[in-house]
């Protein structure tokens, strides 16, 4: 039976993060994940996770200044990037989160690549001390034009170059359907480096019950690969979150 994680960056956003954790539990999710929890005291999130028995599977490093979308591929911003990595790992340690998604930012070219690799090596060293995993995620160029990381091939190349055992790919089916398609084969081919999988309808980015991707097929294929970690429901509900959960009961 496929397990699901509620991404609280998009689901139950009208609630406080601790209450969103409780709502996800009540709705039958097996785990939760989020984007940027830092305005909520980690202790409050930890208490809700303990109360519900859920794990917060992942969180992100901060975006940076208004309009930015990550710091870790930005040449000249290394001190801020390291601080963002330290902040995310410290928060993750308090709430028992195993994965930190290190966000690259809007950049391009060889200097950005070298900067990202160097910051990821730092992140992996720090994460290894805590037994945690660093994730990198290609984002599509419609939602995030100019974002440094845009394809799974680029991510695989970076993962190999970083050369750490605790760096993995966040395979977001939404972004990768837009950027490259061929999801069934990509999931098979990238499986050895996949650290987390997310999904949403394409192109709407709503519940997975519409659009151009057949998620009944995708979920069955993922299960056939022997991947049984919770899959991240990272979509923007058409109505309220609870109204849109019929796809889980299918
Ligand atoms: O945008 C996404 O798909 C993500 O998963 C990032 O964590 C937030 O931008
Ligand atoms: Mg995603």
GROMACS .gro file of C-alpha atoms and ligand atoms in nm:
model
  260
    1UNK     CA    1   0.000   0.000   0.000
    2UNK     CA    2   0.151   0.334  -0.107
    3UNK     CA    3   0.226   0.567   0.184
    4UNK     CA    4   0.183   0.942   0.153
    5UNK     CA    5   0.342   1.249   0.309
    6UNK     CA    6   0.153   1.577   0.334
    7UNK     CA    7   0.359   1.874   0.219
    8UNK     CA    8   0.255   2.145   0.465
    9UNK     CA    9   0.407   2.413   0.250
   10UNK     CA   10   0.092   2.379   0.037
   11UNK     CA   11  -0.155   2.178   0.246
   12UNK     CA   12  -0.347   2.320   0.546
   13UNK     CA   13  -0.155   2.646   0.513
   14UNK     CA   14  -0.439   2.825   0.696
   15UNK     CA   15  -0.335   2.643   1.014
   16UNK     CA   16  -0.028   2.683   1.231
   17UNK     CA   17   0.240   2.429   1.140
   18UNK     CA   18   0.176   2.219   1.455
   19UNK     CA   19  -0.197   2.215   1.384
   20UNK     CA   20  -0.132   2.127   1.019
   21UNK     CA   21   0.066   1.825   1.141
   22UNK     CA   22  -0.237   1.723   1.347
   23UNK     CA   23  -0.470   1.775   1.049
   24UNK     CA   24  -0.247   1.557   0.830
   25UNK     CA   25  -0.259   1.282   1.090
   26UNK     CA   26  -0.638   1.308   1.114
   27UNK     CA   27  -0.663   1.286   0.736
   28UNK     CA   28  -0.465   0.962   0.728
   29UNK     CA   29  -0.126   1.074   0.600
   30UNK     CA   30   0.170   0.856   0.696
   31UNK     CA   31   0.418   1.144   0.721
   32UNK     CA   32   0.455   1.516   0.667
   33UNK     CA   33   0.713   1.747   0.509
   34UNK     CA   34   0.741   2.121   0.475
   35UNK     CA   35   0.923   2.404   0.302
   36UNK     CA   36   1.042   2.674   0.546
   37UNK     CA   37   0.930   2.615   0.908
   38UNK     CA   38   1.165   2.861   1.072
   39UNK     CA   39   0.905   3.111   1.199
   40UNK     CA   40   0.751   2.834   1.411
   41UNK     CA   41   0.937   2.734   1.729
   42UNK     CA   42   1.093   2.395   1.658
   43UNK     CA   43   0.981   2.273   1.999
   44UNK     CA   44   0.616   2.330   1.905
   45UNK     CA   45   0.658   2.131   1.584
   46UNK     CA   46   0.843   1.857   1.769
   47UNK     CA   47   0.558   1.833   2.020
   48UNK     CA   48   0.298   1.793   1.744
   49UNK     CA   49   0.510   1.528   1.572
   50UNK     CA   50   0.551   1.337   1.899
   51UNK     CA   51   0.178   1.365   1.972
   52UNK     CA   52   0.080   1.234   1.628
   53UNK     CA   53   0.364   0.989   1.574
   54UNK     CA   54   0.438   1.144   1.235
   55UNK     CA   55   0.784   1.221   1.095
   56UNK     CA   56   0.859   1.551   0.921
   57UNK     CA   57   1.046   1.401   0.628
   58UNK     CA   58   1.208   1.715   0.498
   59UNK     CA   59   1.255   2.090   0.510
   60UNK     CA   60   1.432   2.346   0.294
   61UNK     CA   61   1.717   2.588   0.337
   62UNK     CA   62   1.593   2.946   0.322
   63UNK     CA   63   1.536   3.127  -0.006
   64UNK     CA   64   1.740   3.438   0.083
   65UNK     CA   65   1.637   3.794   0.002
   66UNK     CA   66   1.290   3.872  -0.139
   67UNK     CA   67   1.270   3.734  -0.493
   68UNK     CA   68   1.551   3.482  -0.438
   69UNK     CA   69   1.495   3.106  -0.438
   70UNK     CA   70   1.797   2.969  -0.258
   71UNK     CA   71   2.154   3.075  -0.187
   72UNK     CA   72   2.373   2.771  -0.237
   73UNK     CA   73   2.467   2.815  -0.604
   74UNK     CA   74   2.529   3.189  -0.573
   75UNK     CA   75   2.897   3.285  -0.604
   76UNK     CA   76   2.999   3.533  -0.335
   77UNK     CA   77   2.717   3.436  -0.099
   78UNK     CA   78   2.897   3.136   0.056
   79UNK     CA   79   2.876   3.266   0.415
   80UNK     CA   80   2.498   3.306   0.387
   81UNK     CA   81   2.469   2.965   0.222
   82UNK     CA   82   2.658   2.796   0.505
   83UNK     CA   83   2.445   2.979   0.761
   84UNK     CA   84   2.129   2.861   0.582
   85UNK     CA   85   2.257   2.503   0.582
   86UNK     CA   86   2.346   2.524   0.951
   87UNK     CA   87   2.004   2.672   1.032
   88UNK     CA   88   1.817   2.400   0.844
   89UNK     CA   89   2.021   2.117   0.996
   90UNK     CA   90   1.982   2.257   1.348
   91UNK     CA   91   1.605   2.285   1.309
   92UNK     CA   92   1.589   1.939   1.151
   93UNK     CA   93   1.781   1.798   1.447
   94UNK     CA   94   1.533   1.939   1.697
   95UNK     CA   95   1.230   1.796   1.515
   96UNK     CA   96   1.387   1.470   1.400
   97UNK     CA   97   1.378   1.546   1.026
   98UNK     CA   98   1.605   1.317   0.822
   99UNK     CA   99   1.633   1.522   0.502
  100UNK     CA  100   1.734   1.880   0.424
  101UNK     CA  101   1.666   2.017   0.077
  102UNK     CA  102   1.949   2.256  -0.011
  103UNK     CA  103   1.811   2.519  -0.247
  104UNK     CA  104   2.038   2.643  -0.524
  105UNK     CA  105   1.889   2.975  -0.630
  106UNK     CA  106   1.877   3.172  -0.954
  107UNK     CA  107   2.216   3.130  -1.117
  108UNK     CA  108   2.387   2.974  -1.417
  109UNK     CA  109   2.728   2.882  -1.549
  110UNK     CA  110   3.043   2.708  -1.428
  111UNK     CA  111   3.104   2.938  -1.130
  112UNK     CA  112   2.754   2.870  -0.999
  113UNK     CA  113   2.809   2.496  -1.052
  114UNK     CA  114   3.137   2.503  -0.857
  115UNK     CA  115   2.977   2.712  -0.582
  116UNK     CA  116   2.684   2.470  -0.551
  117UNK     CA  117   2.916   2.166  -0.538
  118UNK     CA  118   3.131   2.327  -0.269
  119UNK     CA  119   2.831   2.427  -0.057
  120UNK     CA  120   2.679   2.081  -0.100
  121UNK     CA  121   3.004   1.920   0.017
  122UNK     CA  122   2.984   2.138   0.328
  123UNK     CA  123   2.618   2.046   0.375
  124UNK     CA  124   2.690   1.674   0.340
  125UNK     CA  125   2.978   1.690   0.591
  126UNK     CA  126   2.759   1.867   0.847
  127UNK     CA  127   2.459   1.642   0.775
  128UNK     CA  128   2.668   1.327   0.811
  129UNK     CA  129   2.754   1.426   1.170
  130UNK     CA  130   2.378   1.409   1.240
  131UNK     CA  131   2.303   1.105   1.028
  132UNK     CA  132   2.100   1.313   0.786
  133UNK     CA  133   2.064   1.331   0.407
  134UNK     CA  134   2.098   1.631   0.177
  135UNK     CA  135   1.850   1.656  -0.109
  136UNK     CA  136   1.873   1.858  -0.428
  137UNK     CA  137   1.568   1.917  -0.647
  138UNK     CA  138   1.536   2.022  -1.011
  139UNK     CA  139   1.262   2.285  -1.049
  140UNK     CA  140   1.082   2.352  -1.374
  141UNK     CA  141   1.161   2.665  -1.574
  142UNK     CA  142   0.798   2.782  -1.594
  143UNK     CA  143   0.754   2.814  -1.216
  144UNK     CA  144   1.119   2.896  -1.144
  145UNK     CA  145   1.275   3.055  -1.454
  146UNK     CA  146   1.651   3.084  -1.410
  147UNK     CA  147   1.672   2.837  -1.120
  148UNK     CA  148   2.014   2.674  -1.129
  149UNK     CA  149   1.898   2.310  -1.119
  150UNK     CA  150   1.648   2.209  -1.385
  151UNK     CA  151   1.694   1.845  -1.489
  152UNK     CA  152   1.751   1.506  -1.329
  153UNK     CA  153   2.062   1.454  -1.545
  154UNK     CA  154   2.215   1.773  -1.404
  155UNK     CA  155   2.128   1.659  -1.053
  156UNK     CA  156   2.289   1.317  -1.109
  157UNK     CA  157   2.605   1.487  -1.238
  158UNK     CA  158   2.622   1.710  -0.930
  159UNK     CA  159   2.555   1.420  -0.694
  160UNK     CA  160   2.843   1.225  -0.852
  161UNK     CA  161   3.075   1.527  -0.833
  162UNK     CA  162   2.992   1.600  -0.469
  163UNK     CA  163   3.082   1.236  -0.403
  164UNK     CA  164   2.918   1.205  -0.062
  165UNK     CA  165   2.706   0.903   0.036
  166UNK     CA  166   2.437   1.123   0.191
  167UNK     CA  167   2.334   1.340  -0.104
  168UNK     CA  168   2.025   1.234  -0.297
  169UNK     CA  169   1.779   1.354  -0.559
  170UNK     CA  170   1.436   1.492  -0.465
  171UNK     CA  171   1.242   1.355  -0.762
  172UNK     CA  172   0.942   1.583  -0.797
  173UNK     CA  173   0.723   1.425  -1.064
  174UNK     CA  174   0.554   1.760  -1.122
  175UNK     CA  175   0.874   1.943  -1.214
  176UNK     CA  176   1.030   1.654  -1.404
  177UNK     CA  177   0.721   1.584  -1.612
  178UNK     CA  178   0.738   1.944  -1.728
  179UNK     CA  179   1.115   1.947  -1.783
  180UNK     CA  180   1.175   1.602  -1.930
  181UNK     CA  181   0.875   1.367  -1.918
  182UNK     CA  182   0.940   0.992  -1.953
  183UNK     CA  183   0.864   0.961  -1.579
  184UNK     CA  184   0.833   0.583  -1.573
  185UNK     CA  185   1.181   0.526  -1.715
  186UNK     CA  186   1.332   0.823  -1.524
  187UNK     CA  187   1.207   0.682  -1.194
  188UNK     CA  188   1.364   0.347  -1.279
  189UNK     CA  189   1.692   0.496  -1.400
  190UNK     CA  190   1.729   0.749  -1.115
  191UNK     CA  191   1.615   0.513  -0.837
  192UNK     CA  192   1.968   0.457  -0.697
  193UNK     CA  193   2.003   0.828  -0.619
  194UNK     CA  194   1.642   0.911  -0.524
  195UNK     CA  195   1.602   1.033  -0.166
  196UNK     CA  196   1.242   1.150  -0.185
  197UNK     CA  197   0.959   1.156  -0.440
  198UNK     CA  198   0.692   1.426  -0.471
  199UNK     CA  199   0.391   1.462  -0.698
  200UNK     CA  200   0.114   1.695  -0.817
  201UNK     CA  201  -0.108   1.717  -1.123
  202UNK     CA  202   0.054   1.861  -1.436
  203UNK     CA  203   0.028   2.139  -1.544
  204UNK     CA  204  -0.220   2.251  -1.277
  205UNK     CA  205  -0.010   2.155  -0.969
  206UNK     CA  206  -0.331   2.053  -0.787
  207UNK     CA  207  -0.458   1.718  -0.659
  208UNK     CA  208  -0.315   1.421  -0.857
  209UNK     CA  209  -0.660   1.327  -0.996
  210UNK     CA  210  -0.636   1.536  -1.312
  211UNK     CA  211  -0.391   1.654  -1.576
  212UNK     CA  212  -0.147   1.477  -1.803
  213UNK     CA  213   0.010   1.230  -1.558
  214UNK     CA  214  -0.160   0.902  -1.468
  215UNK     CA  215  -0.061   0.874  -1.101
  216UNK     CA  216  -0.231   0.536  -1.055
  217UNK     CA  217   0.031   0.410  -1.300
  218UNK     CA  218   0.314   0.611  -1.144
  219UNK     CA  219   0.237   0.498  -0.788
  220UNK     CA  220   0.213   0.134  -0.902
  221UNK     CA  221   0.543   0.166  -1.091
  222UNK     CA  222   0.718   0.317  -0.787
  223UNK     CA  223   0.591   0.027  -0.574
  224UNK     CA  224   0.712  -0.222  -0.837
  225UNK     CA  225   1.061  -0.077  -0.797
  226UNK     CA  226   1.053  -0.167  -0.428
  227UNK     CA  227   1.043   0.198  -0.318
  228UNK     CA  228   0.814   0.212  -0.013
  229UNK     CA  229   0.890   0.544   0.154
  230UNK     CA  230   0.601   0.794   0.176
  231UNK     CA  231   0.544   0.995  -0.144
  232UNK     CA  232   0.518   1.372  -0.099
  233UNK     CA  233   0.179   1.527  -0.186
  234UNK     CA  234   0.307   1.868  -0.286
  235UNK     CA  235   0.015   2.032  -0.458
  236UNK     CA  236  -0.205   2.341  -0.427
  237UNK     CA  237  -0.559   2.223  -0.338
  238UNK     CA  238  -0.837   2.340  -0.569
  239UNK     CA  239  -1.058   2.404  -0.264
  240UNK     CA  240  -0.984   2.323   0.098
  241UNK     CA  241  -0.721   2.059   0.166
  242UNK     CA  242  -0.972   1.822   0.324
  243UNK     CA  243  -1.221   1.861   0.037
  244UNK     CA  244  -0.952   1.753  -0.209
  245UNK     CA  245  -0.838   1.428  -0.046
  246UNK     CA  246  -1.062   1.195  -0.243
  247UNK     CA  247  -0.760   1.078  -0.447
  248UNK     CA  248  -0.616   0.914  -0.131
  249UNK     CA  249  -0.922   0.701  -0.082
  250UNK     CA  250  -0.918   0.565  -0.439
  251LIG     O1  251   0.899   2.372  -0.529
  251LIG     C1  252   0.909   2.252  -0.500
  251LIG     O2  253   0.863   2.158  -0.569
  251LIG     C2  254   0.980   2.211  -0.379
  251LIG     O3  255   0.968   2.096  -0.344
  251LIG     C3  256   1.068   2.306  -0.303
  251LIG     O4  257   1.099   2.246  -0.181
  251LIG     C4  258   1.009   2.438  -0.276
  251LIG     O5  259   1.029   2.524  -0.382
  252LIG    MG1  260   0.895   1.966  -0.494
   0.00000   0.00000   0.00000
